[in-house]
Amino acid sequence: MDERGSGGAHGRPGPATSQRPVRWWAGAGLFLAAATLSATVYLRSPLPEDDPLRSTLVVLPLVAAALAGIGRWAERLGGSRRYARATPAELAGVLLLTVLALGRSAAGWRYEQAAASVLFAAFCLLLAVRVVRLIVALRPALGATPPRNPSGLFFLLPLVVYLAVLPWSTEQRPPDGDEPWYLLITHSLAYDFDSRLSNNYEQGDSLRFLDRRLAPQLGDPVAEDGEAYSRHNLTLPLLLALPYRVAGKLGALVVMAVLAAALARETLRLARHYRPVSPRAALLVWAICAFTPPLLLYSYQVWVEVPAALLLVVALERIHRLRDGEALGLAGWLVLGGCLIALPLLKFRLAFLGVVLMALLLLAGLRRLRRQVLVLVGGFALASATVLVVNQILFGNPLRYYSLEAILALYQVPPLAYLRGLGGFFFDGAFGLIPYAPIWLLLLVGLLTAGRHRRLLLDVGMLCLPYLGLFGPHTGWFGGWSPPFRYALVTLPLLAILMIPALAESQRRGRRGALSALVALTGALSLVWLALPGWTYNLADGRSHLLDALSRLLGADVARFFASYIWLRPAAWIWPLAAVAAALLWRWGPRWRRGAGRWGPAVALGAMALLPVAAETVPSRVVELEDPFVAKNGGRLHPHRWTPNRPRLRSGWLLGRGGRVVAPLVPGGETLALTVELGVLRPVPSLELLIRQGEELRRRLPLESAGWRSVEIGPLPWAAGEPLVLEVDASPGATARPLVVLDRARLRWLPPQAAGVIARPPARDR
């Protein structure tokens, strides 16, 4: 494609302005004016320094200028001016939101933080509109087939989006999980030029990027001289050390955003090797990968998975060049070798992917390029062995934190553990890929339509499935204190490319409606995750922040309709089956009438509107008594929310004497048989569990001994609308405080019959 491009958004000749020479001074002047305006807002802003929108308004002029420059560049490549340039409505929207952001304090708005979140979501909505229009304008840049070197716009546009959301996201949610320790290692490398962390803990260096002092993580190694080290490798902190020294935490996060944007562009570059490739489908895959969760959420966070995915994609793209008979040259071989060697150095578990890549490399070039291939194999083996030897010398364990026995034990777990992990990766309401971005449902369609893409199926089968299976039975498959899909994020580029066959057929047989519905749902959820970034960090308790908020709002159990692979419930199996049925309907369903695609978003929003109706009409079957829709009077969560390996432990709500829980019930009959699972941690004389229907006492159950048990109550006549109230009572003269953990209540709605109370043996730990 020449400098002027080959046509408009639909193959027509581009507008006349797209053929004009670029006036670089005009772009430089625009960015200079934007930088001046940003500096003025930073120095003279009427908003206080702790205002949540202040940093967003500071970067707003630079983001607007960058998007304008990208639009002009897209015009040069043949994009339509209609989509490449901002409309008056977009500009008016930005101006209106800016005025509201500046004036909301003066207007005395209540719930200022909530108002700020709503305004930021509105800013993100305008940004999404601009990005969608630019994506349409970028279609001519791909030509008839995806190019070997896609335009730099496919890197710049994601980068601008990531940098636009970075200030708000990082200020609303500080680093969590392993992120603070990666930053502390980075700080030590940048200022102390070593990886010893004892002095950094003592000096409180974490206060430079966090609001608390860090202490060693559980399982961190300690050398023979007593120096504390981290169990995390140094490769990522070494990459971040110089930017951190120059610009602090912001410098490190900008580097992570650059890596995420590079990953999106390299995914587009890799897609060309899986022929036949529709340019439109490749463009959509790039957009889904770049602008939807999970990559959108990880773009401003410090985790090894994004750079690992980038190494995987770059190495695989070079291997496919060899398979296609292309010459790499010295630079290509150095890049390939560097990627393979960096994988085990980044995180040793990534050596598994390196081994698979080595196998693909041997298949691609052993006959023609035996010497080069053997050198890379030797370099990869040497890097892996070096990691093991250094760990053994310094920490007495080649794997630092893990043991070989624990890794081998993963292959002794029952098949259900694999199903739970694999299902959780994709369908778990708190940690799964699809609930956070429903557009990824097209993965299933891609599997059904990828028969002509044997190379793609081979790569997915060798790189993705074994890697996901390796972490499926792991108790921490959900990632822990991170956004969803963390461990599996390395496989994201190949999973995105797997959607190409489905997207190539999305224009046929009325499938545009389903695609529009998925896009609408994904966009709406993405606005929530960006406006409330803390909601992407969930605990292993079978719920999520969004489901908790809906449950509190409706006063009903919403979580029961969503899959959880922490605490298994019927939805864990219904959702995958429904997804497979939807994929089959997409692939072989009936032809829809012309224009049916317009109803897709309406159908999706209508289905969401039915959720409150279902929560208040479907009879209650199981009530998790620690859930937020259950009102509590006294007590606390048990075990503590930050307890390691919490999913392995019995959980519930811990009550003392006089404490109670009030659970709203949706009746399914006039008579209720109730099973309560509870644990007595500290028995005292006259300890009882009181069961009430509203305020009416129905049963008293003596709790005479310690331990977990299940008790059956009823059947009892139950009036519609009355909540279930469980209360702990004991003798006021008891010397010790009683402690009872209420786990869950199982409900059976029956025809009227006699009441009774039956005690059962202790329930099996889940």
PDB file of C-alpha atoms in Angstrom, residues 468-692:
ATOM      1  CA  LEU A 468      -4.577 -24.188  30.936  1.00  0.00           C
ATOM      2  CA  GLY A 469      -4.781 -27.797  32.041  1.00  0.00           C
ATOM      3  CA  LEU A 470      -1.604 -27.367  34.075  1.00  0.00           C
ATOM      4  CA  PHE A 471      -3.247 -24.662  36.195  1.00  0.00           C
ATOM      5  CA  GLY A 472      -6.791 -26.009  36.094  1.00  0.00           C
ATOM      6  CA  PRO A 473      -6.480 -28.137  39.258  1.00  0.00           C
ATOM      7  CA  HIS A 474      -4.300 -25.532  41.007  1.00  0.00           C
ATOM      8  CA  THR A 475      -6.096 -24.097  44.035  1.00  0.00           C
ATOM      9  CA  GLY A 476      -5.181 -20.590  42.885  1.00  0.00           C
ATOM     10  CA  TRP A 477      -6.299 -20.908  39.260  1.00  0.00           C
ATOM     11  CA  PHE A 478      -8.310 -17.719  39.756  1.00  0.00           C
ATOM     12  CA  GLY A 479      -5.130 -15.684  40.242  1.00  0.00           C
ATOM     13  CA  GLY A 480      -5.852 -14.184  43.641  1.00  0.00           C
ATOM     14  CA  TRP A 481      -6.184 -10.399  44.210  1.00  0.00           C
ATOM     15  CA  SER A 482      -5.922  -9.654  40.512  1.00  0.00           C
ATOM     16  CA  PRO A 483      -8.339  -9.008  37.637  1.00  0.00           C
ATOM     17  CA  PRO A 484      -9.783 -12.123  35.970  1.00  0.00           C
ATOM     18  CA  PHE A 485      -8.008 -14.617  33.736  1.00  0.00           C
ATOM     19  CA  ARG A 486      -4.557 -13.868  35.164  1.00  0.00           C
ATOM     20  CA  TYR A 487      -2.790 -17.208  34.776  1.00  0.00           C
ATOM     21  CA  ALA A 488      -4.430 -17.803  31.399  1.00  0.00           C
ATOM     22  CA  LEU A 489      -3.632 -14.313  30.082  1.00  0.00           C
ATOM     23  CA  VAL A 490      -0.530 -15.723  28.395  1.00  0.00           C
ATOM     24  CA  THR A 491      -2.773 -17.656  25.992  1.00  0.00           C
ATOM     25  CA  LEU A 492      -5.008 -14.648  25.205  1.00  0.00           C
ATOM     26  CA  PRO A 493      -3.524 -13.787  21.757  1.00  0.00           C
ATOM     27  CA  LEU A 494      -4.065 -17.283  20.378  1.00  0.00           C
ATOM     28  CA  LEU A 495      -7.559 -17.420  21.870  1.00  0.00           C
ATOM     29  CA  ALA A 496      -8.316 -14.085  20.212  1.00  0.00           C
ATOM     30  CA  ILE A 497      -7.087 -15.318  16.836  1.00  0.00           C
ATOM     31  CA  LEU A 498      -9.277 -18.392  17.301  1.00  0.00           C
ATOM     32  CA  MET A 499     -12.281 -16.075  16.875  1.00  0.00           C
ATOM     33  CA  ILE A 500     -11.301 -15.111  13.328  1.00  0.00           C
ATOM     34  CA  PRO A 501     -13.390 -17.851  11.631  1.00  0.00           C
ATOM     35  CA  ALA A 502     -16.455 -16.848  13.660  1.00  0.00           C
ATOM     36  CA  LEU A 503     -16.023 -13.149  12.950  1.00  0.00           C
ATOM     37  CA  ALA A 504     -15.483 -13.839   9.257  1.00  0.00           C
ATOM     38  CA  GLU A 505     -18.996 -15.317   9.145  1.00  0.00           C
ATOM     39  CA  SER A 506     -20.625 -12.699  11.376  1.00  0.00           C
ATOM     40  CA  GLN A 507     -22.133 -10.892   8.356  1.00  0.00           C
ATOM     41  CA  ARG A 508     -23.997 -13.968   7.191  1.00  0.00           C
ATOM     42  CA  ARG A 509     -27.397 -15.340   8.115  1.00  0.00           C
ATOM     43  CA  GLY A 510     -28.348 -12.517  10.449  1.00  0.00           C
ATOM     44  CA  ARG A 511     -25.494 -13.082  12.880  1.00  0.00           C
ATOM     45  CA  ARG A 512     -24.884  -9.365  13.097  1.00  0.00           C
ATOM     46  CA  GLY A 513     -27.639  -9.157  15.707  1.00  0.00           C
ATOM     47  CA  ALA A 514     -25.912 -11.591  18.045  1.00  0.00           C
ATOM     48  CA  LEU A 515     -22.602  -9.824  17.500  1.00  0.00           C
ATOM     49  CA  SER A 516     -24.203  -6.455  18.281  1.00  0.00           C
ATOM     50  CA  ALA A 517     -25.669  -7.856  21.500  1.00  0.00           C
ATOM     51  CA  LEU A 518     -22.305  -9.200  22.624  1.00  0.00           C
ATOM     52  CA  VAL A 519     -20.609  -5.898  21.797  1.00  0.00           C
ATOM     53  CA  ALA A 520     -23.260  -3.951  23.726  1.00  0.00           C
ATOM     54  CA  LEU A 521     -22.936  -6.148  26.817  1.00  0.00           C
ATOM     55  CA  THR A 522     -19.144  -6.088  26.695  1.00  0.00           C
ATOM     56  CA  GLY A 523     -19.077  -2.324  26.303  1.00  0.00           C
ATOM     57  CA  ALA A 524     -21.467  -1.758  29.205  1.00  0.00           C
ATOM     58  CA  LEU A 525     -19.484  -4.042  31.509  1.00  0.00           C
ATOM     59  CA  SER A 526     -16.181  -2.483  30.443  1.00  0.00           C
ATOM     60  CA  LEU A 527     -17.479   0.930  31.500  1.00  0.00           C
ATOM     61  CA  VAL A 528     -18.275  -0.516  34.931  1.00  0.00           C
ATOM     62  CA  TRP A 529     -14.814  -2.069  35.313  1.00  0.00           C
ATOM     63  CA  LEU A 530     -13.098   1.163  34.271  1.00  0.00           C
ATOM     64  CA  ALA A 531     -15.215   3.422  36.472  1.00  0.00           C
ATOM     65  CA  LEU A 532     -14.937   1.066  39.470  1.00  0.00           C
ATOM     66  CA  PRO A 533     -11.556  -0.657  39.054  1.00  0.00           C
ATOM     67  CA  GLY A 534     -11.731  -2.154  42.541  1.00  0.00           C
ATOM     68  CA  TRP A 535     -14.610  -4.331  41.367  1.00  0.00           C
ATOM     69  CA  THR A 536     -12.244  -6.397  39.233  1.00  0.00           C
ATOM     70  CA  TYR A 537     -10.461  -7.709  42.343  1.00  0.00           C
ATOM     71  CA  ASN A 538     -12.537 -10.457  43.913  1.00  0.00           C
ATOM     72  CA  LEU A 539     -12.084 -12.919  46.735  1.00  0.00           C
ATOM     73  CA  ALA A 540     -12.460 -16.669  46.416  1.00  0.00           C
ATOM     74  CA  ASP A 541     -15.910 -16.689  48.002  1.00  0.00           C
ATOM     75  CA  GLY A 542     -18.135 -17.561  45.042  1.00  0.00           C
ATOM     76  CA  ARG A 543     -19.338 -13.999  44.480  1.00  0.00           C
ATOM     77  CA  SER A 544     -18.124 -10.772  42.910  1.00  0.00           C
ATOM     78  CA  HIS A 545     -18.382  -7.081  43.751  1.00  0.00           C
ATOM     79  CA  LEU A 546     -20.910  -6.535  40.961  1.00  0.00           C
ATOM     80  CA  LEU A 547     -23.104  -9.425  42.114  1.00  0.00           C
ATOM     81  CA  ASP A 548     -22.837  -8.213  45.706  1.00  0.00           C
ATOM     82  CA  ALA A 549     -23.959  -4.725  44.666  1.00  0.00           C
ATOM     83  CA  LEU A 550     -26.935  -6.133  42.737  1.00  0.00           C
ATOM     84  CA  SER A 551     -27.852  -8.352  45.699  1.00  0.00           C
ATOM     85  CA  ARG A 552     -27.827  -5.390  48.089  1.00  0.00           C
ATOM     86  CA  LEU A 553     -29.800  -3.254  45.658  1.00  0.00           C
ATOM     87  CA  LEU A 554     -32.501  -5.881  45.101  1.00  0.00           C
ATOM     88  CA  GLY A 555     -32.431  -7.425  48.568  1.00  0.00           C
ATOM     89  CA  ALA A 556     -32.288 -10.840  46.890  1.00  0.00           C
ATOM     90  CA  ASP A 557     -29.736 -13.505  46.019  1.00  0.00           C
ATOM     91  CA  VAL A 558     -28.497 -12.623  42.532  1.00  0.00           C
ATOM     92  CA  ALA A 559     -25.264 -14.627  42.703  1.00  0.00           C
ATOM     93  CA  ARG A 560     -27.148 -17.951  42.531  1.00  0.00           C
ATOM     94  CA  PHE A 561     -27.855 -17.345  38.825  1.00  0.00           C
ATOM     95  CA  PHE A 562     -24.152 -17.070  37.953  1.00  0.00           C
ATOM     96  CA  ALA A 563     -21.517 -19.763  37.752  1.00  0.00           C
ATOM     97  CA  SER A 564     -19.062 -20.201  40.597  1.00  0.00           C
ATOM     98  CA  TYR A 565     -16.309 -22.781  40.607  1.00  0.00           C
ATOM     99  CA  ILE A 566     -15.252 -21.876  44.142  1.00  0.00           C
ATOM    100  CA  TRP A 567     -18.533 -23.035  45.692  1.00  0.00           C
ATOM    101  CA  LEU A 568     -20.142 -25.222  43.053  1.00  0.00           C
ATOM    102  CA  ARG A 569     -23.819 -24.692  42.262  1.00  0.00           C
ATOM    103  CA  PRO A 570     -26.071 -25.709  39.331  1.00  0.00           C
ATOM    104  CA  ALA A 571     -25.224 -22.542  37.391  1.00  0.00           C
ATOM    105  CA  ALA A 572     -21.629 -23.807  37.111  1.00  0.00           C
ATOM    106  CA  TRP A 573     -22.839 -26.459  34.658  1.00  0.00           C
ATOM    107  CA  ILE A 574     -25.796 -24.606  33.144  1.00  0.00           C
ATOM    108  CA  TRP A 575     -23.702 -21.692  31.824  1.00  0.00           C
ATOM    109  CA  PRO A 576     -21.212 -23.809  29.816  1.00  0.00           C
ATOM    110  CA  LEU A 577     -24.024 -25.902  28.352  1.00  0.00           C
ATOM    111  CA  ALA A 578     -25.955 -22.772  27.420  1.00  0.00           C
ATOM    112  CA  ALA A 579     -22.823 -21.280  25.832  1.00  0.00           C
ATOM    113  CA  VAL A 580     -22.242 -24.407  23.743  1.00  0.00           C
ATOM    114  CA  ALA A 581     -25.894 -24.358  22.655  1.00  0.00           C
ATOM    115  CA  ALA A 582     -25.550 -20.696  21.649  1.00  0.00           C
ATOM    116  CA  ALA A 583     -22.397 -21.492  19.657  1.00  0.00           C
ATOM    117  CA  LEU A 584     -24.173 -24.314  17.845  1.00  0.00           C
ATOM    118  CA  LEU A 585     -27.102 -22.005  17.088  1.00  0.00           C
ATOM    119  CA  TRP A 586     -24.697 -19.399  15.698  1.00  0.00           C
ATOM    120  CA  ARG A 587     -22.993 -21.956  13.492  1.00  0.00           C
ATOM    121  CA  TRP A 588     -25.953 -23.953  12.219  1.00  0.00           C
ATOM    122  CA  GLY A 589     -28.986 -21.962  13.296  1.00  0.00           C
ATOM    123  CA  PRO A 590     -31.825 -20.819  11.016  1.00  0.00           C
ATOM    124  CA  ARG A 591     -31.634 -17.853   8.720  1.00  0.00           C
ATOM    125  CA  TRP A 592     -32.999 -14.731  10.338  1.00  0.00           C
ATOM    126  CA  ARG A 593     -34.999 -12.136   8.499  1.00  0.00           C
ATOM    127  CA  ARG A 594     -33.172  -9.156   7.072  1.00  0.00           C
ATOM    128  CA  GLY A 595     -32.814  -6.392   9.651  1.00  0.00           C
ATOM    129  CA  ALA A 596     -32.942  -8.722  12.634  1.00  0.00           C
ATOM    130  CA  GLY A 597     -29.487  -7.498  13.625  1.00  0.00           C
ATOM    131  CA  ARG A 598     -30.987  -4.245  14.840  1.00  0.00           C
ATOM    132  CA  TRP A 599     -32.696  -6.109  17.676  1.00  0.00           C
ATOM    133  CA  GLY A 600     -29.511  -7.618  19.120  1.00  0.00           C
ATOM    134  CA  PRO A 601     -28.688  -4.924  21.696  1.00  0.00           C
ATOM    135  CA  ALA A 602     -32.346  -4.623  22.683  1.00  0.00           C
ATOM    136  CA  VAL A 603     -32.575  -8.365  23.324  1.00  0.00           C
ATOM    137  CA  ALA A 604     -29.387  -8.258  25.415  1.00  0.00           C
ATOM    138  CA  LEU A 605     -30.641  -5.353  27.528  1.00  0.00           C
ATOM    139  CA  GLY A 606     -34.020  -7.055  27.907  1.00  0.00           C
ATOM    140  CA  ALA A 607     -32.354 -10.209  29.191  1.00  0.00           C
ATOM    141  CA  MET A 608     -30.460  -8.121  31.756  1.00  0.00           C
ATOM    142  CA  ALA A 609     -33.711  -6.463  32.821  1.00  0.00           C
ATOM    143  CA  LEU A 610     -35.175  -9.892  33.610  1.00  0.00           C
ATOM    144  CA  LEU A 611     -32.515 -10.511  36.254  1.00  0.00           C
ATOM    145  CA  PRO A 612     -34.275  -8.521  39.023  1.00  0.00           C
ATOM    146  CA  VAL A 613     -37.527 -10.290  38.180  1.00  0.00           C
ATOM    147  CA  ALA A 614     -35.859 -13.701  38.410  1.00  0.00           C
ATOM    148  CA  ALA A 615     -34.119 -12.820  41.686  1.00  0.00           C
ATOM    149  CA  GLU A 616     -37.474 -11.979  43.260  1.00  0.00           C
ATOM    150  CA  THR A 617     -39.582 -14.787  41.771  1.00  0.00           C
ATOM    151  CA  VAL A 618     -37.428 -17.938  41.515  1.00  0.00           C
ATOM    152  CA  PRO A 619     -37.791 -19.842  44.821  1.00  0.00           C
ATOM    153  CA  SER A 620     -34.817 -19.843  47.176  1.00  0.00           C
ATOM    154  CA  ARG A 621     -33.009 -23.182  47.437  1.00  0.00           C
ATOM    155  CA  VAL A 622     -29.638 -22.444  49.063  1.00  0.00           C
ATOM    156  CA  VAL A 623     -28.709 -19.390  51.129  1.00  0.00           C
ATOM    157  CA  GLU A 624     -25.040 -18.691  51.799  1.00  0.00           C
ATOM    158  CA  LEU A 625     -25.347 -16.928  55.133  1.00  0.00           C
ATOM    159  CA  GLU A 626     -22.238 -14.783  54.655  1.00  0.00           C
ATOM    160  CA  ASP A 627     -23.612 -13.266  51.424  1.00  0.00           C
ATOM    161  CA  PRO A 628     -24.254  -9.496  51.458  1.00  0.00           C
ATOM    162  CA  PHE A 629     -28.000  -9.700  50.822  1.00  0.00           C
ATOM    163  CA  VAL A 630     -28.302 -11.453  54.217  1.00  0.00           C
ATOM    164  CA  ALA A 631     -28.586  -8.790  56.946  1.00  0.00           C
ATOM    165  CA  LYS A 632     -26.335  -9.270  59.975  1.00  0.00           C
ATOM    166  CA  ASN A 633     -26.500  -8.004  63.524  1.00  0.00           C
ATOM    167  CA  GLY A 634     -23.060  -8.544  65.009  1.00  0.00           C
ATOM    168  CA  GLY A 635     -20.368 -11.022  64.106  1.00  0.00           C
ATOM    169  CA  ARG A 636     -17.840 -11.166  61.280  1.00  0.00           C
ATOM    170  CA  LEU A 637     -16.742 -13.188  58.281  1.00  0.00           C
ATOM    171  CA  HIS A 638     -15.011 -16.487  59.117  1.00  0.00           C
ATOM    172  CA  PRO A 639     -12.269 -17.203  58.254  1.00  0.00           C
ATOM    173  CA  HIS A 640     -10.739 -13.777  57.745  1.00  0.00           C
ATOM    174  CA  ARG A 641     -11.042 -12.577  54.142  1.00  0.00           C
ATOM    175  CA  TRP A 642      -7.241 -12.558  53.620  1.00  0.00           C
ATOM    176  CA  THR A 643      -6.692 -16.096  54.922  1.00  0.00           C
ATOM    177  CA  PRO A 644      -4.320 -18.035  52.583  1.00  0.00           C
ATOM    178  CA  ASN A 645      -5.957 -20.939  50.699  1.00  0.00           C
ATOM    179  CA  ARG A 646      -9.332 -19.749  51.912  1.00  0.00           C
ATOM    180  CA  PRO A 647     -11.306 -21.863  49.384  1.00  0.00           C
ATOM    181  CA  ARG A 648     -10.074 -24.996  51.157  1.00  0.00           C
ATOM    182  CA  LEU A 649     -11.682 -23.935  54.452  1.00  0.00           C
ATOM    183  CA  ARG A 650     -15.252 -23.923  55.679  1.00  0.00           C
ATOM    184  CA  SER A 651     -16.549 -20.368  55.590  1.00  0.00           C
ATOM    185  CA  GLY A 652     -19.521 -18.607  57.064  1.00  0.00           C
ATOM    186  CA  TRP A 653     -20.625 -15.845  59.405  1.00  0.00           C
ATOM    187  CA  LEU A 654     -19.262 -16.012  62.951  1.00  0.00           C
ATOM    188  CA  LEU A 655     -21.747 -15.009  65.681  1.00  0.00           C
ATOM    189  CA  GLY A 656     -21.587 -14.627  69.427  1.00  0.00           C
ATOM    190  CA  ARG A 657     -24.452 -14.520  71.949  1.00  0.00           C
ATOM    191  CA  GLY A 658     -27.233 -12.269  70.726  1.00  0.00           C
ATOM    192  CA  GLY A 659     -25.963 -12.138  67.135  1.00  0.00           C
ATOM    193  CA  ARG A 660     -28.370 -12.846  64.327  1.00  0.00           C
ATOM    194  CA  VAL A 661     -28.661 -13.099  60.548  1.00  0.00           C
ATOM    195  CA  VAL A 662     -31.782 -12.215  58.558  1.00  0.00           C
ATOM    196  CA  ALA A 663     -32.128 -13.896  55.146  1.00  0.00           C
ATOM    197  CA  PRO A 664     -34.906 -12.798  52.741  1.00  0.00           C
ATOM    198  CA  LEU A 665     -36.581 -15.826  51.136  1.00  0.00           C
ATOM    199  CA  VAL A 666     -38.440 -16.234  47.866  1.00  0.00           C
ATOM    200  CA  PRO A 667     -41.111 -18.818  48.750  1.00  0.00           C
ATOM    201  CA  GLY A 668     -41.697 -21.896  46.664  1.00  0.00           C
ATOM    202  CA  GLY A 669     -44.575 -23.289  48.700  1.00  0.00           C
ATOM    203  CA  GLU A 670     -46.433 -22.973  51.974  1.00  0.00           C
ATOM    204  CA  THR A 671     -44.228 -25.359  53.966  1.00  0.00           C
ATOM    205  CA  LEU A 672     -40.479 -25.230  54.466  1.00  0.00           C
ATOM    206  CA  ALA A 673     -38.011 -27.983  55.382  1.00  0.00           C
ATOM    207  CA  LEU A 674     -34.767 -26.351  56.415  1.00  0.00           C
ATOM    208  CA  THR A 675     -31.226 -27.742  56.741  1.00  0.00           C
ATOM    209  CA  VAL A 676     -28.685 -25.472  58.438  1.00  0.00           C
ATOM    210  CA  GLU A 677     -24.969 -26.225  58.210  1.00  0.00           C
ATOM    211  CA  LEU A 678     -23.048 -24.708  61.105  1.00  0.00           C
ATOM    212  CA  GLY A 679     -19.959 -25.107  63.238  1.00  0.00           C
ATOM    213  CA  VAL A 680     -19.626 -24.596  66.984  1.00  0.00           C
ATOM    214  CA  LEU A 681     -16.140 -23.259  67.668  1.00  0.00           C
ATOM    215  CA  ARG A 682     -16.622 -22.489  71.364  1.00  0.00           C
ATOM    216  CA  PRO A 683     -19.516 -24.234  73.162  1.00  0.00           C
ATOM    217  CA  VAL A 684     -20.888 -22.879  76.449  1.00  0.00           C
ATOM    218  CA  PRO A 685     -23.725 -24.047  78.719  1.00  0.00           C
ATOM    219  CA  SER A 686     -27.245 -23.473  77.405  1.00  0.00           C
ATOM    220  CA  LEU A 687     -25.993 -22.612  73.908  1.00  0.00           C
ATOM    221  CA  GLU A 688     -28.886 -22.627  71.428  1.00  0.00           C
ATOM    222  CA  LEU A 689     -29.703 -21.698  67.860  1.00  0.00           C
ATOM    223  CA  LEU A 690     -33.013 -19.886  67.563  1.00  0.00           C
ATOM    224  CA  ILE A 691     -34.956 -20.199  64.293  1.00  0.00           C
ATOM    225  CA  ARG A 692     -37.469 -17.450  63.670  1.00  0.00           C
TER     226      ARG A 692
END
